[in-house]
Amino acid sequence: MLHLHDRATTEHALTLDLDPTLRRLLTERIAALDEDLIDQTEFLVVQPGDTEEDIVRHVGFSPLVEPIDGIRYGLPGFHPFWDWLVEHDGWFEMIVTFGSTFAYVLLVQNSRNSTSEVVSICREYCTLEQ
């Protein structure tokens, strides 16, 4: 799991040997942020083997549990709560905003053999990038 939570970790991530699609997504998203938003946006890269508990440990919430009602994915009454979910050539991009400026961007690898609930929810609710 790769957690980019400040300028230093964001800059360092772009020096790593990353999947080309992931590198492109990170580069584009980081470049689109102005000086104020770069400090108020965190990126979390979720790859095969990363767990829901890992996600919660890093960002404080689970994409599988609606934060207001507490209803879990797969149970009656669950509804998507994120602001954006799209698939990009093997990677899902989920954006969850808090307030008017703070956002988490979860980049979830769509591994073909994955049985992860996080990948399953992304597959079910995503739209394809046009």
PDB file of C-alpha atoms in Angstrom:
ATOM      1  CA  MET A   1       0.000   0.000   0.000  1.00  0.00           C
ATOM      2  CA  LEU A   2       1.289   3.398  -0.925  1.00  0.00           C
ATOM      3  CA  HIS A   3      -0.038   6.369   1.078  1.00  0.00           C
ATOM      4  CA  LEU A   4       0.751   9.839  -0.238  1.00  0.00           C
ATOM      5  CA  HIS A   5      -0.219  12.199   2.557  1.00  0.00           C
ATOM      6  CA  ASP A   6       1.991  15.259   2.068  1.00  0.00           C
ATOM      7  CA  ARG A   7       4.215  16.950  -0.510  1.00  0.00           C
ATOM      8  CA  ALA A   8       7.257  14.837   0.379  1.00  0.00           C
ATOM      9  CA  THR A   9       5.488  11.474   0.011  1.00  0.00           C
ATOM     10  CA  THR A  10       3.785  12.666  -3.165  1.00  0.00           C
ATOM     11  CA  GLU A  11       7.056  13.783  -4.757  1.00  0.00           C
ATOM     12  CA  HIS A  12       8.806  10.590  -3.637  1.00  0.00           C
ATOM     13  CA  ALA A  13       6.095   8.357  -5.115  1.00  0.00           C
ATOM     14  CA  LEU A  14       6.752   9.730  -8.584  1.00  0.00           C
ATOM     15  CA  THR A  15      10.381   8.533  -8.346  1.00  0.00           C
ATOM     16  CA  LEU A  16       9.327   4.907  -7.742  1.00  0.00           C
ATOM     17  CA  ASP A  17       9.069   2.122 -10.302  1.00  0.00           C
ATOM     18  CA  LEU A  18       5.285   2.184 -10.730  1.00  0.00           C
ATOM     19  CA  ASP A  19       2.836   0.545 -13.082  1.00  0.00           C
ATOM     20  CA  PRO A  20       2.653   2.900 -16.114  1.00  0.00           C
ATOM     21  CA  THR A  21      -1.095   3.527 -15.758  1.00  0.00           C
ATOM     22  CA  LEU A  22      -0.715   4.231 -12.048  1.00  0.00           C
ATOM     23  CA  ARG A  23       2.177   6.628 -12.739  1.00  0.00           C
ATOM     24  CA  ARG A  24       0.094   8.445 -15.364  1.00  0.00           C
ATOM     25  CA  LEU A  25      -2.901   8.756 -13.044  1.00  0.00           C
ATOM     26  CA  LEU A  26      -0.812  10.035 -10.143  1.00  0.00           C
ATOM     27  CA  THR A  27       1.088  12.476 -12.352  1.00  0.00           C
ATOM     28  CA  GLU A  28      -2.116  13.857 -13.889  1.00  0.00           C
ATOM     29  CA  ARG A  29      -3.983  14.130 -10.599  1.00  0.00           C
ATOM     30  CA  ILE A  30      -1.100  15.748  -8.732  1.00  0.00           C
ATOM     31  CA  ALA A  31      -0.482  18.231 -11.562  1.00  0.00           C
ATOM     32  CA  ALA A  32      -4.161  19.224 -11.517  1.00  0.00           C
ATOM     33  CA  LEU A  33      -4.014  20.280  -7.859  1.00  0.00           C
ATOM     34  CA  ASP A  34      -3.279  23.904  -7.105  1.00  0.00           C
ATOM     35  CA  GLU A  35      -0.964  24.914  -4.273  1.00  0.00           C
ATOM     36  CA  ASP A  36      -3.740  24.902  -1.667  1.00  0.00           C
ATOM     37  CA  LEU A  37      -5.298  21.595  -2.653  1.00  0.00           C
ATOM     38  CA  ILE A  38      -2.030  19.639  -2.782  1.00  0.00           C
ATOM     39  CA  ASP A  39      -1.889  19.908   1.008  1.00  0.00           C
ATOM     40  CA  GLN A  40      -5.510  18.844   1.381  1.00  0.00           C
ATOM     41  CA  THR A  41      -5.543  15.785  -0.858  1.00  0.00           C
ATOM     42  CA  GLU A  42      -4.278  12.341   0.082  1.00  0.00           C
ATOM     43  CA  PHE A  43      -3.728   9.435  -2.310  1.00  0.00           C
ATOM     44  CA  LEU A  44      -3.906   5.808  -1.276  1.00  0.00           C
ATOM     45  CA  VAL A  45      -2.778   3.103  -3.694  1.00  0.00           C
ATOM     46  CA  VAL A  46      -4.513  -0.199  -2.919  1.00  0.00           C
ATOM     47  CA  GLN A  47      -2.970  -3.307  -4.476  1.00  0.00           C
ATOM     48  CA  PRO A  48      -3.608  -7.051  -4.252  1.00  0.00           C
ATOM     49  CA  GLY A  49      -2.965  -8.235  -0.710  1.00  0.00           C
ATOM     50  CA  ASP A  50      -3.936  -4.920   0.886  1.00  0.00           C
ATOM     51  CA  THR A  51      -6.872  -5.343   3.242  1.00  0.00           C
ATOM     52  CA  GLU A  52      -9.826  -3.271   4.347  1.00  0.00           C
ATOM     53  CA  GLU A  53      -8.081  -2.949   7.723  1.00  0.00           C
ATOM     54  CA  ASP A  54      -5.013  -1.515   5.969  1.00  0.00           C
ATOM     55  CA  ILE A  55      -7.194   1.096   4.281  1.00  0.00           C
ATOM     56  CA  VAL A  56      -8.852   2.055   7.574  1.00  0.00           C
ATOM     57  CA  ARG A  57      -5.465   2.286   9.288  1.00  0.00           C
ATOM     58  CA  HIS A  58      -4.237   4.748   6.654  1.00  0.00           C
ATOM     59  CA  VAL A  59      -7.282   6.924   5.966  1.00  0.00           C
ATOM     60  CA  GLY A  60      -9.648   6.262   8.862  1.00  0.00           C
ATOM     61  CA  PHE A  61     -12.614   4.862   6.938  1.00  0.00           C
ATOM     62  CA  SER A  62     -13.608   1.880   4.829  1.00  0.00           C
ATOM     63  CA  PRO A  63     -14.972   2.250   1.305  1.00  0.00           C
ATOM     64  CA  LEU A  64     -17.205  -0.718   2.211  1.00  0.00           C
ATOM     65  CA  VAL A  65     -19.128   1.050   4.999  1.00  0.00           C
ATOM     66  CA  GLU A  66     -21.384   4.044   4.419  1.00  0.00           C
ATOM     67  CA  PRO A  67     -20.052   6.566   6.960  1.00  0.00           C
ATOM     68  CA  ILE A  68     -23.365   8.145   8.037  1.00  0.00           C
ATOM     69  CA  ASP A  69     -25.615   5.082   8.352  1.00  0.00           C
ATOM     70  CA  GLY A  70     -22.861   2.537   8.974  1.00  0.00           C
ATOM     71  CA  ILE A  71     -24.418   0.132   6.488  1.00  0.00           C
ATOM     72  CA  ARG A  72     -21.928  -2.274   4.947  1.00  0.00           C
ATOM     73  CA  TYR A  73     -21.646  -3.083   1.257  1.00  0.00           C
ATOM     74  CA  GLY A  74     -23.813  -6.075   0.384  1.00  0.00           C
ATOM     75  CA  LEU A  75     -26.418  -5.368   3.067  1.00  0.00           C
ATOM     76  CA  PRO A  76     -29.871  -3.916   2.390  1.00  0.00           C
ATOM     77  CA  GLY A  77     -29.841  -0.134   2.463  1.00  0.00           C
ATOM     78  CA  PHE A  78     -26.223   0.309   1.384  1.00  0.00           C
ATOM     79  CA  HIS A  79     -25.717   3.102  -1.090  1.00  0.00           C
ATOM     80  CA  PRO A  80     -22.539   4.525  -2.628  1.00  0.00           C
ATOM     81  CA  PHE A  81     -21.211   7.505  -0.694  1.00  0.00           C
ATOM     82  CA  TRP A  82     -18.142   8.492  -2.666  1.00  0.00           C
ATOM     83  CA  ASP A  83     -18.070  11.437  -5.043  1.00  0.00           C
ATOM     84  CA  TRP A  84     -16.430   9.743  -8.025  1.00  0.00           C
ATOM     85  CA  LEU A  85     -15.645   6.183  -9.073  1.00  0.00           C
ATOM     86  CA  VAL A  86     -14.248   5.399 -12.503  1.00  0.00           C
ATOM     87  CA  GLU A  87     -12.117   2.657 -14.055  1.00  0.00           C
ATOM     88  CA  HIS A  88      -8.902   3.490 -15.917  1.00  0.00           C
ATOM     89  CA  ASP A  89      -7.181   0.618 -17.716  1.00  0.00           C
ATOM     90  CA  GLY A  90      -6.808  -1.705 -14.735  1.00  0.00           C
ATOM     91  CA  TRP A  91      -7.137   0.877 -11.939  1.00  0.00           C
ATOM     92  CA  PHE A  92     -10.212   2.204 -10.175  1.00  0.00           C
ATOM     93  CA  GLU A  93     -10.172   5.800  -8.989  1.00  0.00           C
ATOM     94  CA  MET A  94     -12.448   6.506  -6.038  1.00  0.00           C
ATOM     95  CA  ILE A  95     -12.647  10.049  -4.695  1.00  0.00           C
ATOM     96  CA  VAL A  96     -14.173  10.757  -1.300  1.00  0.00           C
ATOM     97  CA  THR A  97     -14.435  14.385  -0.235  1.00  0.00           C
ATOM     98  CA  PHE A  98     -14.863  15.751   3.253  1.00  0.00           C
ATOM     99  CA  GLY A  99     -16.004  19.344   3.583  1.00  0.00           C
ATOM    100  CA  SER A 100     -15.376  21.738   0.761  1.00  0.00           C
ATOM    101  CA  THR A 101     -11.672  21.105   0.169  1.00  0.00           C
ATOM    102  CA  PHE A 102     -10.288  17.876   1.699  1.00  0.00           C
ATOM    103  CA  ALA A 103     -10.273  14.701  -0.396  1.00  0.00           C
ATOM    104  CA  TYR A 104      -9.000  11.150  -0.399  1.00  0.00           C
ATOM    105  CA  VAL A 105      -8.208   9.585  -3.759  1.00  0.00           C
ATOM    106  CA  LEU A 106      -8.092   5.794  -3.590  1.00  0.00           C
ATOM    107  CA  LEU A 107      -6.448   4.136  -6.577  1.00  0.00           C
ATOM    108  CA  VAL A 108      -7.435   0.462  -6.448  1.00  0.00           C
ATOM    109  CA  GLN A 109      -5.756  -2.048  -8.727  1.00  0.00           C
ATOM    110  CA  ASN A 110      -8.310  -4.131 -10.625  1.00  0.00           C
ATOM    111  CA  SER A 111      -6.504  -7.452 -10.426  1.00  0.00           C
ATOM    112  CA  ARG A 112      -8.263  -9.991 -12.626  1.00  0.00           C
ATOM    113  CA  ASN A 113      -8.134 -12.743  -9.993  1.00  0.00           C
ATOM    114  CA  SER A 114      -9.024 -10.568  -7.031  1.00  0.00           C
ATOM    115  CA  THR A 115     -11.724 -11.659  -4.606  1.00  0.00           C
ATOM    116  CA  SER A 116     -11.303  -8.502  -2.519  1.00  0.00           C
ATOM    117  CA  GLU A 117     -14.529  -6.825  -1.456  1.00  0.00           C
ATOM    118  CA  VAL A 118     -12.934  -3.453  -2.241  1.00  0.00           C
ATOM    119  CA  VAL A 119     -12.344  -4.544  -5.837  1.00  0.00           C
ATOM    120  CA  SER A 120     -15.858  -6.055  -5.964  1.00  0.00           C
ATOM    121  CA  ILE A 121     -17.535  -2.822  -4.878  1.00  0.00           C
ATOM    122  CA  CYS A 122     -15.510  -0.882  -7.430  1.00  0.00           C
ATOM    123  CA  ARG A 123     -16.473  -3.301 -10.186  1.00  0.00           C
ATOM    124  CA  GLU A 124     -20.140  -3.081  -9.266  1.00  0.00           C
ATOM    125  CA  TYR A 125     -20.438   0.692  -9.029  1.00  0.00           C
ATOM    126  CA  CYS A 126     -17.783   2.110 -11.365  1.00  0.00           C
ATOM    127  CA  THR A 127     -18.277   3.807 -14.662  1.00  0.00           C
ATOM    128  CA  LEU A 128     -15.786   3.419 -17.481  1.00  0.00           C
ATOM    129  CA  GLU A 129     -13.558   6.381 -18.291  1.00  0.00           C
ATOM    130  CA  GLN A 130     -14.667   7.967 -21.537  1.00  0.00           C
TER     131      GLN A 130
END
